[in-house]
XYZ file of N, CA and C in Angstrom:
546
model
N 0.841 -1.212 0.015
C 0.057 0.007 -0.081
C 0.842 1.199 -0.036
N 1.979 1.189 0.736
C 2.828 2.373 0.880
C 3.425 2.651 -0.514
N 3.909 1.624 -1.133
C 4.568 1.696 -2.451
C 3.566 2.300 -3.420
N 2.308 1.823 -3.444
C 1.256 2.373 -4.334
C 1.125 3.854 -4.010
N 0.950 4.213 -2.807
C 0.749 5.590 -2.477
C 1.940 6.508 -2.901
N 3.180 6.011 -2.711
C 4.298 6.898 -3.029
C 4.470 6.924 -4.654
N 4.097 5.737 -5.323
C 4.054 5.883 -6.734
C 2.956 6.812 -7.318
N 1.950 6.823 -6.678
C 0.776 7.739 -7.223
C 1.288 9.128 -6.856
N 1.812 9.397 -5.600
C 2.158 10.743 -5.250
C 3.348 11.251 -6.134
N 4.198 10.424 -6.567
C 5.434 10.710 -7.414
C 4.878 11.230 -8.824
N 3.856 10.408 -9.362
C 3.275 10.718 -10.581
C 2.571 12.111 -10.561
N 1.850 12.436 -9.510
C 1.179 13.628 -9.354
C 2.244 14.785 -9.295
N 3.302 14.593 -8.520
C 4.383 15.597 -8.499
C 4.910 15.932 -9.757
N 5.292 14.761 -10.546
C 5.896 14.979 -11.843
C 4.983 15.762 -12.818
N 3.645 15.419 -12.788
C 2.634 16.048 -13.617
C 2.596 17.538 -13.251
N 2.412 17.849 -11.978
C 2.304 19.286 -11.489
C 3.607 20.059 -11.826
N 4.807 19.404 -11.885
C 6.010 20.146 -12.092
C 6.147 20.507 -13.593
N 5.339 19.783 -14.457
C 5.514 19.982 -15.867
C 4.349 20.767 -16.459
N 3.390 21.187 -15.617
C 2.073 21.822 -16.102
C 1.990 23.198 -15.545
N 1.355 24.104 -16.364
C 1.089 25.389 -15.979
C -0.208 25.336 -15.083
N -0.143 25.841 -13.886
C -1.298 25.864 -12.980
C -2.540 26.376 -13.439
N -2.528 27.386 -14.156
C -3.712 28.273 -14.665
C -4.350 27.582 -15.770
N -3.670 27.189 -16.790
C -4.228 26.627 -18.086
C -4.202 25.099 -18.186
N -3.423 24.459 -17.379
C -3.191 23.011 -17.581
C -2.311 22.565 -18.734
N -1.859 23.483 -19.448
C -0.913 23.253 -20.556
C 0.395 22.836 -19.969
N 1.341 22.357 -20.748
C 2.729 22.213 -20.382
C 3.275 23.493 -19.959
N 4.170 23.530 -18.987
C 4.999 24.649 -18.654
C 6.258 24.627 -19.499
N 7.150 25.550 -19.250
C 8.407 25.562 -20.090
C 9.176 24.333 -19.871
N 9.347 23.901 -18.581
C 10.141 22.670 -18.273
C 9.583 21.564 -19.046
N 8.232 21.308 -18.824
C 7.587 20.206 -19.400
C 7.755 20.191 -21.063
N 7.652 21.341 -21.590
C 7.872 21.371 -23.010
C 9.306 21.140 -23.326
N 10.217 21.736 -22.743
C 11.686 21.550 -23.024
C 12.025 20.025 -22.781
N 11.520 19.359 -21.875
C 11.759 17.886 -21.692
C 11.172 17.155 -22.863
N 9.986 17.473 -23.262
C 9.411 16.736 -24.386
C 10.021 16.983 -25.658
N 10.427 18.252 -25.937
C 11.008 18.535 -27.191
C 12.333 17.977 -27.304
N 13.202 18.000 -26.237
C 14.648 17.417 -26.217
C 14.534 15.946 -26.481
N 13.479 15.271 -25.979
C 13.354 13.888 -26.214
C 12.990 13.506 -27.687
N 12.072 14.399 -28.280
C 11.541 14.095 -29.589
C 12.491 14.509 -30.770
N 13.111 15.635 -30.591
C 13.874 16.256 -31.740
C 14.860 15.317 -32.388
N 15.722 14.608 -31.542
C 16.650 13.699 -32.158
C 16.016 12.621 -32.990
N 14.815 12.063 -32.492
C 14.036 11.105 -33.181
C 13.639 11.446 -34.474
N 12.937 12.625 -34.568
C 12.501 13.131 -35.879
C 13.691 13.498 -36.739
N 14.787 14.123 -36.232
C 15.865 14.512 -37.094
C 16.508 13.323 -37.718
N 16.717 12.283 -36.907
C 17.344 11.081 -37.459
C 16.491 10.378 -38.562
N 15.211 10.588 -38.529
C 14.329 10.084 -39.659
C 14.122 11.079 -40.873
N 14.653 12.214 -40.673
C 14.437 13.212 -41.626
C 13.006 13.840 -41.670
N 12.408 13.815 -40.574
C 10.990 14.286 -40.542
C 10.975 15.708 -39.985
N 10.052 16.561 -40.492
C 10.058 17.910 -39.981
C 9.404 18.057 -38.722
N 9.846 19.109 -38.046
C 9.172 19.537 -36.831
C 8.931 21.087 -36.933
N 7.745 21.508 -36.508
C 7.349 22.977 -36.594
C 7.132 23.351 -35.014
N 7.447 24.671 -34.995
C 7.174 25.310 -33.658
C 6.613 26.711 -33.964
N 5.629 26.992 -33.140
C 5.017 28.398 -33.191
C 5.111 28.945 -31.803
N 5.567 30.269 -31.830
C 5.531 30.981 -30.580
C 4.342 32.047 -30.742
N 3.334 31.923 -29.888
C 2.196 32.837 -29.921
C 2.159 33.813 -28.709
N 1.772 35.031 -29.020
C 1.713 36.051 -27.986
C 0.386 36.840 -28.131
N -0.407 36.821 -27.076
C -1.617 37.571 -27.137
C -1.385 39.061 -27.345
N -2.185 39.640 -28.276
C -1.962 41.085 -28.522
C -2.670 41.845 -27.533
N -2.105 42.927 -26.873
C -2.711 43.845 -26.016
C -3.133 43.202 -24.705
N -2.512 42.214 -24.290
C -2.920 41.575 -23.034
C -2.698 42.433 -21.831
N -1.700 43.196 -21.843
C -1.514 44.170 -20.714
C -2.709 45.033 -20.631
N -3.307 45.507 -21.705
C -4.456 46.357 -21.677
C -5.641 45.621 -21.069
N -5.744 44.326 -21.307
C -6.877 43.621 -20.642
C -6.706 43.649 -19.122
N -5.460 43.451 -18.634
C -5.306 43.412 -17.222
C -5.398 44.815 -16.638
N -4.925 45.902 -17.398
C -5.061 47.196 -16.896
C -6.454 47.755 -16.823
N -7.224 47.423 -17.837
C -8.600 47.912 -17.951
C -9.677 47.104 -17.121
N -9.477 45.727 -17.363
C -10.614 44.832 -16.747
C -10.129 44.100 -15.546
N -8.874 44.102 -15.185
C -8.323 43.435 -14.056
C -7.618 42.076 -14.302
N -6.953 41.622 -13.486
C -6.088 40.475 -13.481
C -7.090 39.247 -13.590
N -8.097 39.255 -12.913
C -9.004 38.057 -12.955
C -9.485 37.876 -14.374
N -9.898 39.004 -14.930
C -10.400 38.824 -16.383
C -9.271 38.300 -17.343
N -8.032 38.891 -17.089
C -6.857 38.341 -17.845
C -6.628 36.810 -17.658
N -6.687 36.317 -16.405
C -6.573 34.863 -16.244
C -7.613 34.169 -16.798
N -8.849 34.587 -16.732
C -10.017 33.888 -17.326
C -9.853 33.868 -18.898
N -9.309 34.932 -19.439
C -9.046 34.960 -20.867
C -7.938 34.007 -21.231
N -6.931 33.841 -20.459
C -5.962 32.852 -20.729
C -6.440 31.502 -20.757
N -7.262 31.137 -19.721
C -7.818 29.847 -19.540
C -8.799 29.541 -20.737
N -9.621 30.470 -21.178
C -10.522 30.299 -22.323
C -9.823 30.157 -23.593
N -8.784 30.920 -23.820
C -8.008 30.861 -25.102
C -7.354 29.359 -25.152
N -6.703 29.121 -24.059
C -6.099 27.765 -23.873
C -7.132 26.524 -24.201
N -8.278 26.682 -23.527
C -9.104 25.590 -23.789
C -9.681 25.609 -25.189
N -9.880 26.750 -25.832
C -10.336 26.778 -27.324
C -9.315 26.173 -28.195
N -7.996 26.494 -27.901
C -6.894 25.956 -28.721
C -6.794 24.504 -28.543
N -6.837 23.993 -27.245
C -6.632 22.529 -26.945
C -7.623 21.815 -27.720
N -8.885 22.324 -27.999
C -9.909 21.717 -28.699
C -9.668 21.457 -30.153
N -8.623 22.277 -30.744
C -8.256 22.212 -32.138
C -7.105 21.459 -32.364
N -6.238 21.065 -31.314
C -4.964 20.393 -31.527
C -5.113 18.931 -31.759
N -4.121 18.468 -32.412
C -4.064 16.950 -32.787
C -3.294 16.261 -31.661
N -3.501 14.879 -31.626
C -2.729 14.115 -30.684
C -1.296 14.310 -31.119
N -0.371 14.406 -30.104
C 0.940 14.625 -30.408
C 1.495 16.105 -30.417
N 0.600 16.995 -30.622
C 1.003 18.504 -30.549
C 1.350 18.742 -29.191
N 2.175 19.677 -28.969
C 2.612 20.011 -27.620
C 2.439 21.426 -27.275
N 1.172 21.815 -26.811
C 0.988 23.135 -26.396
C 1.519 23.581 -25.064
N 2.019 24.771 -24.909
C 2.710 25.077 -23.772
C 2.380 26.641 -23.456
N 2.257 26.903 -22.188
C 2.214 28.369 -21.685
C 3.611 28.586 -21.132
N 4.415 29.568 -21.772
C 5.615 29.928 -21.170
C 5.428 30.710 -19.997
N 4.537 31.545 -20.003
C 4.310 32.469 -18.891
C 3.606 33.666 -19.442
N 2.964 34.488 -18.620
C 2.162 35.679 -19.106
C 1.292 35.328 -20.249
N 1.391 35.951 -21.287
C 0.546 35.755 -22.451
C 1.325 35.118 -23.554
N 2.386 34.417 -23.309
C 3.226 33.817 -24.370
C 3.049 32.240 -24.242
N 2.785 31.683 -25.508
C 2.543 30.244 -25.663
C 3.422 29.780 -26.761
N 3.713 28.449 -26.747
C 4.536 27.810 -27.654
C 3.663 26.506 -28.084
N 3.731 26.291 -29.400
C 3.135 25.028 -29.875
C 4.147 24.236 -30.597
N 4.490 23.109 -30.090
C 5.339 22.199 -30.823
C 4.653 21.197 -31.592
N 4.985 21.062 -32.875
C 4.266 20.160 -33.810
C 5.230 19.185 -34.478
N 5.505 18.025 -33.763
C 6.386 17.088 -34.387
C 5.847 16.439 -35.664
N 6.547 16.183 -36.550
C 6.198 15.513 -37.849
C 5.247 16.403 -38.805
N 5.338 17.754 -38.524
C 4.485 18.627 -39.207
C 5.340 19.669 -40.080
N 4.896 19.669 -41.308
C 5.471 20.646 -42.184
C 4.858 22.073 -42.100
N 5.451 22.937 -42.721
C 5.083 24.383 -42.613
C 3.667 24.642 -43.005
N 3.258 24.060 -44.106
C 1.947 24.176 -44.661
C 0.793 23.698 -43.718
N 1.100 22.399 -43.191
C 0.207 21.821 -42.189
C 0.065 22.638 -40.952
N 1.297 23.122 -40.536
C 1.330 23.984 -39.258
C 0.516 25.317 -39.434
N 0.706 25.919 -40.669
C -0.084 27.128 -40.903
C -1.540 26.927 -40.966
N -2.011 25.758 -41.516
C -3.316 25.432 -41.432
C -3.937 25.244 -39.923
N -3.131 24.567 -39.174
C -3.438 24.429 -37.721
C -3.568 25.735 -37.084
N -2.626 26.619 -37.324
C -2.715 27.915 -36.673
C -3.978 28.738 -37.145
N -4.368 28.550 -38.343
C -5.694 29.157 -38.677
C -6.896 28.593 -37.999
N -6.775 27.371 -37.686
C -7.935 26.788 -36.782
C -7.909 27.340 -35.451
N -6.650 27.629 -34.917
C -6.610 28.184 -33.598
C -7.042 29.576 -33.622
N -6.818 30.404 -34.755
C -7.430 31.708 -34.878
C -8.840 31.673 -34.856
N -9.459 30.709 -35.490
C -10.983 30.662 -35.641
C -11.577 30.173 -34.340
N -10.769 29.534 -33.457
C -11.342 28.875 -32.185
C -11.794 29.995 -31.179
N -11.025 31.247 -31.156
C -11.358 32.207 -30.142
C -11.109 33.578 -30.702
N -11.848 34.579 -30.250
C -11.746 35.813 -30.937
C -10.591 36.738 -30.348
N -9.770 36.338 -29.459
C -8.614 37.150 -29.003
C -7.643 37.117 -30.168
N -7.024 38.371 -30.301
C -5.973 38.485 -31.317
C -4.617 38.055 -30.778
N -3.817 37.512 -31.690
C -2.518 37.161 -31.224
C -1.493 37.199 -32.489
N -0.231 37.319 -32.119
C 0.752 37.338 -33.107
C 1.533 35.967 -32.961
N 2.157 35.604 -34.101
C 2.754 34.274 -34.112
C 4.082 34.316 -34.908
N 4.985 33.504 -34.482
C 6.232 33.231 -35.274
C 6.248 31.682 -35.445
N 6.429 31.397 -36.621
C 6.321 30.005 -37.027
C 7.665 29.481 -37.835
N 8.128 28.448 -37.370
C 9.275 27.819 -38.080
C 9.097 26.293 -38.321
N 9.728 25.887 -39.353
C 9.772 24.324 -39.608
C 11.141 24.025 -39.936
N 11.613 23.034 -39.156
C 13.099 22.724 -39.213
C 13.115 21.151 -39.383
N 13.721 20.604 -40.421
C 13.769 19.173 -40.544
C 14.847 18.491 -39.735
N 15.948 19.177 -39.506
C 17.047 18.427 -38.873
C 17.525 19.001 -37.541
N 16.587 19.888 -36.908
C 17.062 20.496 -35.707
C 17.130 19.377 -34.614
N 18.094 19.642 -33.752
C 18.205 18.583 -32.609
C 18.146 19.249 -31.215
N 18.087 20.533 -31.180
C 18.166 21.117 -29.822
C 16.939 22.073 -29.613
N 16.389 22.135 -28.382
C 15.233 22.992 -28.104
C 15.566 24.465 -28.409
N 16.751 24.844 -27.897
C 17.098 26.276 -28.060
C 17.159 26.841 -29.504
N 17.629 25.898 -30.381
C 17.662 26.188 -31.844
C 16.260 26.596 -32.378
N 15.286 25.664 -32.191
C 14.014 25.896 -32.744
C 13.226 26.993 -32.051
N 13.379 27.075 -30.757
C 12.649 28.103 -30.006
C 13.167 29.480 -30.396
N 14.568 29.559 -30.490
C 15.117 30.896 -30.756
C 14.596 31.347 -32.193
N 14.618 30.466 -33.221
C 14.199 30.775 -34.585
C 12.640 31.088 -34.548
N 11.749 30.494 -33.849
C 10.362 30.760 -33.749
C 10.131 32.128 -33.079
N 10.809 32.410 -32.043
C 10.733 33.612 -31.307
C 11.255 34.810 -32.137
N 12.257 34.623 -32.898
C 12.724 35.725 -33.852
C 11.579 36.020 -34.928
N 10.961 34.949 -35.438
C 9.862 35.105 -36.292
C 8.587 35.839 -35.721
N 8.406 35.544 -34.437
C 7.297 36.278 -33.770
C 7.656 37.736 -33.691
N 8.826 38.189 -33.383
C 9.082 39.586 -33.329
C 9.203 40.169 -34.734
N 9.531 39.461 -35.719
C 9.411 40.025 -37.038
C 7.969 40.220 -37.446
N 7.114 39.367 -37.011
C 5.541 39.496 -37.233
C 5.099 40.641 -36.583
N 5.436 40.885 -35.267
C 5.011 42.033 -34.514
C 5.388 43.329 -35.222
N 6.679 43.352 -35.626
C 7.248 44.642 -36.217
C 6.537 44.946 -37.513
N 6.164 43.810 -38.315
C 5.531 43.961 -39.600
C 4.088 44.488 -39.403
N 3.392 44.164 -38.313
C 2.042 44.579 -38.076
C 1.934 45.983 -37.751
N 3.107 46.505 -37.135
C 3.136 47.874 -36.809
C 2.569 48.253 -35.422
N 3.162 49.304 -34.836
C 2.771 49.766 -33.590
C 1.228 50.178 -33.555
N 0.773 50.740 -34.547
C -0.682 51.212 -34.497
C -1.635 50.046 -34.378
N -1.512 48.959 -35.073
C -2.467 47.882 -34.997
C -2.183 47.148 -33.621
N -1.001 47.140 -33.114
C -0.841 46.428 -31.767
C -1.296 47.244 -30.589
N -1.666 48.442 -30.800
C -2.123 49.352 -29.613
C -3.620 49.619 -29.727
N -4.365 48.903 -30.556
C -5.761 49.104 -30.724
C -6.393 48.565 -29.528
N -7.514 49.122 -28.979
C -8.175 48.651 -27.884
C -8.634 47.260 -27.940
N -8.662 46.536 -26.835
C -9.254 45.140 -26.905
C -10.730 45.235 -27.056
N -11.310 44.512 -28.104
C -12.820 44.531 -28.127
C -13.442 44.037 -26.926
N -14.521 44.761 -26.597
C -15.249 44.393 -25.350
C -15.773 42.973 -25.387
N -16.159 42.503 -26.597
C -16.642 41.116 -26.727
C -15.684 40.049 -26.243
N -14.362 40.359 -26.443
C -13.381 39.380 -25.965
C -13.344 39.305 -24.466
N -13.508 40.379 -23.772
C -13.632 40.533 -22.329
C -14.849 39.987 -21.839
N -16.005 40.352 -22.470
C -17.371 40.036 -21.914
C -17.512 38.483 -21.879
N -16.802 37.709 -22.675
C -16.836 36.297 -22.739
C -15.990 35.603 -21.638
N -15.489 36.427 -20.704
C -14.694 35.873 -19.701
C -15.472 35.209 -18.469
N -16.683 35.652 -18.384
C -17.437 35.082 -17.240
C -17.288 35.912 -15.950
N -16.371 36.901 -16.072
C -16.139 37.764 -14.748
C -17.299 38.749 -14.660
N -17.926 38.865 -13.523
C -18.966 39.790 -13.305
C -18.543 41.142 -13.604
N -19.412 41.975 -14.084
C -19.175 43.330 -14.613
C -18.437 44.114 -13.440
N -18.865 43.926 -12.216
C -18.330 44.770 -11.158
C -16.897 44.298 -10.814
N -16.433 43.146 -11.267
C -15.153 42.616 -11.105
C -14.143 43.092 -12.187
N -14.691 43.873 -13.162
C -13.950 44.137 -14.383
C -13.476 45.623 -14.265
C-alpha cells in the first residue's frame, strides 16, 4: 500500500511540475523535456518539426482595464479553445504571461499554418505568431530561438498602430467575470 501511495504521489508531483497551474498546458520545463526527447528522433528520420511562438496582442491592456482576474480567465478560455483544435501529439505550452508555444512534431510548414488558422478561428482574442519548420534540428534552443525571432518579425511588420488598438469588449465579456469585477 505504501509503495502504491508513493508511486501515485510521485506521478502527481511530476505532472504538476511540468504543467502550468492556470491553463493546464505544459509549462516551459515540461515542453523543454518533451522537445529534447523528440527532436533527435525526428531529425534522425528526416521528418520535419514545426514550432510556433504565440503572443496575445494587447494583453496588458486587458489586465489594466478589466483586471487580472479577467486576464486569467481570458488565458484559460483561449487555452481551452486551442486545446480543442490540436491533434494528438501536438505540444501546447504556456511559457508565462501571455506567451505560448506550440510544438508540432512531424508537421511541415503548410500543415502547421493550417493548424494555426484553426486556432485563430477557435477564439476571438487576437495574437501574433512566429512559425518555423526545421527538418534536422536537434536542440530545443535552436528551434525556439528561430520561432521567437519570427514572432518579433511578425510584430514589427504589423506595426505599432495595430498592436495598440483597444481590446474589443466582446473578448472580455466572454470571460465570465462579473461586470463589477472588471
